[in-house]
Coordinates of C-alpha atoms in Angstrom, one line a residue:
M1 CA 31.8 8.9 -13.9
S2 CA 29.7 6.4 -11.9
A3 CA 26.0 6.6 -11.9
P4 CA 24.4 8.6 -9.1
L5 CA 23.2 6.7 -6.1
A6 CA 19.6 7.0 -4.7
L7 CA 19.1 5.7 -1.2
I8 CA 15.6 4.6 -0.6
A9 CA 14.5 4.0 3.0
A10 CA 11.3 2.2 3.8
G11 CA 9.6 0.5 6.7
G12 CA 8.4 -3.0 7.1
T13 CA 5.0 -3.1 5.5
G14 CA 3.8 -3.5 2.0
G15 CA 2.2 0.0 2.3
H16 CA 5.7 1.5 2.5
M17 CA 7.6 -1.0 0.4
F18 CA 5.5 -1.2 -2.7
P19 CA 5.7 2.5 -3.7
A20 CA 9.4 2.4 -2.8
Q21 CA 9.8 -0.5 -5.2
A22 CA 8.0 1.5 -7.9
L23 CA 10.4 4.4 -7.5
A24 CA 13.4 2.0 -7.5
E25 CA 12.2 0.5 -10.8
M26 CA 11.9 4.0 -12.3
L27 CA 15.4 5.1 -11.0
L28 CA 17.1 2.0 -12.5
A29 CA 15.4 2.6 -15.8
Q30 CA 16.9 6.1 -15.8
G31 CA 20.4 4.9 -15.2
W32 CA 20.7 5.4 -11.4
R33 CA 22.1 3.1 -8.8
V34 CA 19.6 2.2 -6.1
R35 CA 20.1 1.0 -2.5
L36 CA 17.3 0.0 -0.3
S37 CA 17.6 0.6 3.4
T38 CA 15.1 -1.4 5.6
D39 CA 15.0 -3.7 8.5
D40 CA 14.5 -7.5 8.8
R41 CA 10.7 -7.1 8.6
G42 CA 10.9 -4.9 5.5
A43 CA 13.2 -7.3 3.8
R44 CA 10.3 -9.8 3.7
Y45 CA 8.6 -7.5 1.2
A46 CA 11.7 -6.8 -0.9
G47 CA 11.5 -9.9 -3.0
G48 CA 9.8 -8.0 -5.8
F49 CA 12.5 -5.3 -6.0
P50 CA 14.8 -5.7 -9.1
E51 CA 18.0 -7.7 -8.5
A52 CA 20.0 -4.6 -9.3
V53 CA 18.8 -2.9 -6.1
E54 CA 21.4 -3.2 -3.3
R55 CA 19.9 -4.3 0.1
Q56 CA 21.0 -2.8 3.4
I57 CA 19.5 -4.1 6.6
V58 CA 19.6 -1.4 9.3
T59 CA 19.2 -1.4 13.0
S60 CA 16.1 0.4 14.1
A61 CA 13.4 0.2 16.7
T62 CA 10.2 1.9 17.9
T63 CA 9.6 3.6 21.3
A64 CA 5.9 2.9 20.9
R65 CA 6.0 -0.9 21.3
G66 CA 8.0 -3.7 22.9
G67 CA 7.5 -3.3 26.6
A68 CA 9.6 -1.4 29.1
A69 CA 12.9 -3.1 28.1
G70 CA 12.3 -2.7 24.4
K71 CA 11.4 1.0 24.8
A72 CA 14.4 1.7 26.9
A73 CA 16.7 0.0 24.4
A74 CA 15.1 1.7 21.3
P75 CA 17.1 5.0 21.5
F76 CA 20.4 3.1 21.6
K77 CA 19.4 0.9 18.6
I78 CA 18.3 3.9 16.6
A79 CA 21.6 5.7 17.5
A80 CA 23.6 2.7 16.3
G81 CA 21.6 2.7 13.1
V82 CA 22.3 6.4 12.5
L83 CA 26.1 5.9 13.0
S84 CA 26.0 2.9 10.7
A85 CA 24.2 4.9 8.0
R86 CA 26.6 7.8 8.3
A87 CA 29.5 5.5 7.8
A88 CA 27.9 3.9 4.8
F89 CA 27.2 7.4 3.3
R90 CA 30.8 8.4 3.7
R91 CA 31.9 5.3 1.8
D92 CA 29.4 5.8 -1.0
R93 CA 27.7 9.2 -0.9
P94 CA 24.1 9.2 -2.1
A95 CA 23.0 11.9 -4.4
V96 CA 19.6 11.9 -2.7
V97 CA 17.9 10.1 0.2
I98 CA 14.1 9.3 -0.1
G99 CA 12.2 8.1 2.9
F100 CA 8.8 6.3 2.6
G101 CA 8.0 6.1 6.3
G102 CA 8.2 3.5 9.0
Y103 CA 10.8 3.3 11.8
P104 CA 13.6 1.9 9.6
T105 CA 13.7 5.2 7.7
I106 CA 14.9 7.0 10.8
P107 CA 18.6 6.1 10.5
A108 CA 18.9 7.0 6.8
L109 CA 17.0 10.3 7.1
S110 CA 18.8 11.3 10.3
A111 CA 22.2 10.6 8.7
A112 CA 21.2 12.5 5.5
Y113 CA 20.1 15.5 7.6
S114 CA 23.3 15.5 9.7
M115 CA 25.4 15.4 6.6
G116 CA 23.4 17.9 4.6
L117 CA 22.5 15.5 1.8
P118 CA 19.5 16.2 -0.5
R119 CA 16.5 14.4 1.1
M120 CA 12.7 14.1 0.7
I121 CA 9.9 12.0 2.0
H122 CA 6.9 10.4 0.4
E123 CA 3.7 10.1 2.5
Q124 CA 1.3 7.5 1.1
N125 CA -1.7 8.3 3.3
G126 CA -4.1 11.2 3.8
V127 CA -2.8 11.6 7.4
M128 CA 1.0 11.8 7.8
G129 CA 2.6 8.9 9.7
R130 CA 4.7 9.5 12.9
V131 CA 8.1 9.1 11.3
N132 CA 7.4 11.3 8.3
R133 CA 5.8 13.9 10.5
L134 CA 9.0 13.9 12.6
F135 CA 11.1 14.7 9.5
A136 CA 8.6 16.8 7.5
S137 CA 10.3 20.1 8.5
R138 CA 13.8 18.7 7.9
V139 CA 13.5 17.6 4.2
H140 CA 13.7 19.5 0.9
R141 CA 10.4 18.1 -0.5
I142 CA 7.3 16.4 0.8
A143 CA 5.6 14.2 -1.8
C144 CA 2.0 13.2 -1.1
G145 CA 0.3 10.1 -2.4
T146 CA -3.2 10.9 -1.2
W147 CA -4.7 14.4 -1.7
P148 CA -5.4 16.3 0.4
T149 CA -2.9 15.2 3.0
D150 CA -3.0 16.5 6.6
L151 CA 0.4 18.2 6.9
P152 CA 2.0 19.9 9.9
D153 CA 1.3 23.7 10.1
G154 CA 3.3 25.8 7.8
L155 CA 4.4 23.0 5.5
S156 CA 3.3 22.3 2.0
G157 CA 3.4 19.1 -0.1
I158 CA 3.3 18.2 -3.7
H159 CA 0.7 15.7 -4.9
T160 CA 2.5 13.0 -6.9
G161 CA 0.1 10.2 -6.2
N162 CA 1.2 6.8 -4.9
P163 CA 3.6 5.0 -7.3
V164 CA 2.6 1.5 -8.3
R165 CA 4.8 -1.4 -9.3
A166 CA 5.5 -2.3 -12.9
S167 CA 3.3 -5.4 -12.5
V168 CA 0.4 -3.1 -11.7
L169 CA 1.2 -0.8 -14.6
D170 CA 1.2 -3.8 -16.9
Q171 CA -2.5 -4.2 -16.0
A172 CA -3.4 -0.5 -16.0
A173 CA -6.9 0.3 -17.3
T174 CA -7.5 -3.3 -18.3
P175 CA -11.1 -3.3 -19.7
Y176 CA -13.6 -4.1 -17.0
A177 CA -15.7 -7.3 -17.5
A178 CA -19.1 -6.2 -16.1
P179 CA -21.0 -8.9 -14.2
L180 CA -23.2 -10.0 -17.1
G181 CA -24.8 -13.3 -18.1
E182 CA -24.1 -16.6 -16.5
G183 CA -20.2 -16.6 -16.4
P184 CA -18.0 -16.7 -13.3
L185 CA -17.8 -13.7 -11.0
H186 CA -14.4 -13.0 -9.5
L187 CA -14.3 -11.5 -6.0
L188 CA -10.9 -10.4 -4.6
V189 CA -10.6 -9.9 -0.8
I190 CA -7.3 -8.2 0.3
G191 CA -6.5 -7.0 3.8
G192 CA -3.2 -5.3 3.3
S193 CA 0.2 -6.9 3.6
Q194 CA -0.7 -8.4 7.0
G195 CA -4.1 -9.7 6.1
A196 CA -7.2 -8.6 8.1
R197 CA -9.0 -10.7 10.7
V198 CA -12.2 -8.7 10.4
L199 CA -12.4 -9.5 6.7
S200 CA -11.9 -13.2 7.5
D201 CA -14.7 -13.0 10.1
M202 CA -17.2 -11.1 7.9
V203 CA -16.7 -11.7 4.2
P204 CA -17.2 -15.5 4.1
A205 CA -20.4 -15.1 6.2
A206 CA -21.6 -12.2 3.9
V207 CA -20.9 -14.2 0.8
A208 CA -22.6 -17.3 2.2
A209 CA -25.8 -15.3 2.5
L210 CA -26.0 -14.4 -1.2
P211 CA -28.6 -16.1 -3.4
G212 CA -27.7 -19.6 -4.5
D213 CA -27.4 -18.6 -8.2
L214 CA -24.9 -15.9 -7.4
R215 CA -22.9 -18.1 -5.0
A216 CA -22.5 -20.7 -7.7
R217 CA -20.9 -18.2 -10.0
L218 CA -18.4 -16.8 -7.5
R219 CA -14.7 -17.4 -7.7
V220 CA -13.2 -15.9 -4.5
S221 CA -9.5 -15.0 -3.9
H222 CA -9.2 -14.2 -0.2
Q223 CA -5.9 -13.0 1.4
A224 CA -6.1 -14.1 5.1
R225 CA -3.6 -14.5 7.9
A226 CA -2.0 -17.9 8.1
E227 CA -3.7 -18.6 11.4
D228 CA -7.1 -17.8 9.9
G229 CA -6.7 -19.6 6.6
G230 CA -8.2 -23.0 7.7
R231 CA -11.4 -21.6 9.1
V232 CA -11.9 -19.2 6.1
T233 CA -11.3 -22.0 3.6
Q234 CA -13.8 -24.2 5.5
A235 CA -16.4 -21.4 5.7
Y236 CA -16.3 -21.0 1.9
A237 CA -16.5 -24.7 1.3
Q238 CA -19.5 -25.1 3.6
A239 CA -21.3 -22.4 1.6
G240 CA -20.4 -24.2 -1.7
I241 CA -18.2 -21.4 -2.9
A242 CA -15.1 -21.9 -5.0
A243 CA -12.3 -20.1 -3.1
E244 CA -8.6 -19.8 -2.9
V245 CA -7.3 -18.6 0.4
Q246 CA -3.6 -17.6 0.9
P247 CA -1.7 -15.5 3.4
F248 CA -0.2 -13.4 0.5
F249 CA -0.9 -13.3 -3.2
T250 CA 2.1 -12.5 -5.3
D251 CA -0.1 -11.9 -8.4
V252 CA -2.5 -9.4 -6.9
P253 CA -2.4 -7.2 -10.1
D254 CA -3.5 -10.2 -12.2
R255 CA -6.3 -11.0 -9.8
L256 CA -7.4 -7.3 -9.7
A257 CA -7.6 -7.2 -13.5
Q258 CA -9.8 -10.3 -13.5
A259 CA -12.0 -9.1 -10.6
Q260 CA -15.6 -7.9 -10.9
L261 CA -15.4 -6.6 -7.3
V262 CA -12.8 -6.0 -4.7
V263 CA -13.3 -6.0 -0.9
S264 CA -10.3 -4.4 0.7
R265 CA -8.8 -2.4 3.5
S266 CA -8.1 1.2 2.4
G267 CA -4.3 1.2 2.7
A268 CA -2.8 3.7 0.3
S269 CA -1.0 1.2 -1.9
S270 CA -4.1 -1.0 -2.2
L271 CA -6.1 2.0 -3.4
A272 CA -3.5 3.0 -5.9
D273 CA -3.6 -0.5 -7.4
I274 CA -7.4 -0.5 -7.5
T275 CA -7.6 2.9 -9.2
V276 CA -4.8 2.3 -11.7
I277 CA -6.5 -0.9 -12.9
G278 CA -10.0 0.5 -12.3
R279 CA -12.2 -1.8 -10.3
P280 CA -15.3 -1.3 -8.1
A281 CA -14.6 -1.7 -4.4
I282 CA -16.1 -2.2 -1.0
L283 CA -13.6 -0.6 1.5
I284 CA -13.3 -1.3 5.2
P285 CA -10.8 1.1 6.7
F286 CA -8.6 -0.2 9.5
A287 CA -10.0 1.4 12.6
A288 CA -6.7 1.4 14.6
A289 CA -4.7 3.0 11.8
T290 CA -2.6 6.0 13.0
G291 CA -4.8 9.1 12.8
D292 CA -7.5 7.1 11.2
H293 CA -5.6 7.6 8.0
Q294 CA -7.4 4.7 6.1
T295 CA -10.7 6.5 6.4
A296 CA -9.0 9.6 4.9
N297 CA -7.6 7.5 2.1
A298 CA -11.0 6.1 1.2
Q299 CA -12.8 9.5 1.1
A300 CA -11.9 10.3 -2.5
L301 CA -13.1 7.0 -3.8
A302 CA -16.4 7.2 -1.9
E303 CA -17.0 10.8 -3.1
A304 CA -16.3 9.8 -6.7
G305 CA -18.7 6.9 -6.5
A306 CA -15.9 4.3 -7.0
A307 CA -16.4 2.5 -3.6
H308 CA -18.8 1.8 -0.8
V309 CA -17.1 2.4 2.6
H310 CA -18.0 0.5 5.7
P311 CA -16.5 1.8 9.0
E312 CA -15.2 -1.1 11.0
S313 CA -17.1 0.0 14.1
V314 CA -20.5 -0.7 12.5
L315 CA -19.5 -3.4 10.0
D316 CA -21.8 -6.4 9.9
A317 CA -22.2 -9.3 7.4
D318 CA -25.7 -8.2 6.4
S319 CA -24.6 -4.9 5.1
L320 CA -21.7 -6.5 3.2
T321 CA -24.1 -9.0 1.7
R322 CA -26.4 -6.2 0.6
D323 CA -23.6 -4.2 -1.1
I324 CA -21.9 -7.3 -2.7
R325 CA -25.3 -8.4 -4.2
A326 CA -26.1 -4.9 -5.4
I327 CA -22.9 -4.5 -7.3
L328 CA -22.7 -8.0 -8.7
T329 CA -26.3 -7.9 -10.0
D330 CA -26.2 -4.4 -11.5
P331 CA -23.7 -4.2 -14.4
A332 CA -24.4 -0.5 -15.0
Q333 CA -23.5 0.4 -11.4
A334 CA -20.5 -1.9 -11.4
T335 CA -19.2 -0.4 -14.6
A336 CA -19.7 3.2 -13.4
M337 CA -17.8 2.4 -10.2
A338 CA -14.9 0.9 -12.2
Q339 CA -14.8 4.0 -14.4
A340 CA -14.9 6.3 -11.4
A341 CA -12.0 4.4 -9.8
L342 CA -10.0 4.8 -13.0
S343 CA -10.7 8.6 -13.0
L344 CA -8.8 8.9 -9.8
A345 CA -5.7 6.9 -11.0
R346 CA -2.2 8.4 -11.2
P347 CA -0.4 5.8 -13.2
D348 CA 2.5 8.4 -13.7
A349 CA 3.1 8.8 -10.0
A350 CA 6.5 7.2 -10.1
R351 CA 7.5 9.6 -12.9
R352 CA 6.2 12.6 -10.9
L353 CA 8.2 11.4 -7.8
Y354 CA 11.3 10.8 -10.0
D355 CA 11.1 14.4 -11.3
L356 CA 11.2 15.6 -7.7
V357 CA 14.2 13.4 -7.0
K358 CA 16.1 14.9 -9.9
E359 CA 15.1 18.4 -8.9
I360 CA 16.6 18.2 -5.4
A361 CA 19.6 16.0 -6.4
R362 CA 20.9 18.8 -8.5

């Protein structure tokens, strides 16, 4: 008897792909076969998936972007994707289909619904995304990464937490090195899988305004968009700050473990990594996120004392300088924030999600 097949469908951002990868790792460890269904954009974030995971590139589209021609063509592309997914499911029937959000999940979940296959969704954020909201009443389970999650009326979810990759679990609860003495201070700046221009605009200026003795100790890792990398690198150099600027760090868990402070967007996957490893953070929610879900994501960390939150609408370099300096010159505060972050961690989220998969697959 062949191993059961789990079909994981995820959209084209790290926020969807990283928790999908974590579940894939767990499923493989439990003897399942795993197939990832995504689009060309999502495939860029699939490099960390285990080699044993089959990749399936699907046709999908959004009716929200792309101009009049793109919007008009979107329904036909989605329909083609659904037909292709149904044909694939008939050839090799999944025991369960799990959607992580994003438009590339539409074909897989639509096909699963039409064929009566066991299916569920995992919502990473405190406010449900468009695609997951569309399917919320058509699945057998709704797993929630952030709690509470704003769900459609009459529906209930199960708080699993956001699964983190094995590389994050390897660094889970790494002891925090408080900013003591005269040694180097590691600052990690991450803006989500796409980078964040506002962080590239504000953080170098904020760091440049720190006292000279603090600047001399800083070692900055800054994730910036490729088009911003040159000016960000120059800004740090002019301030005499040792900095590494890249569009994407493949070793974020290692850098998180080393960091005394993290400045970050509040995407669900980033917050899961920060809490599982346990680091103090300054969070800047993405103002244009659907339903302002990044503010909802940050709420629990702010309430626990694990993070300072700066709304993008009122963000300025002076307030960032103030908070960076306060945390990096107060070992007691920094340590308390790290411990508070760790108290919110759900390192077993992948296992909780796997238990739901097994439950509905039966």
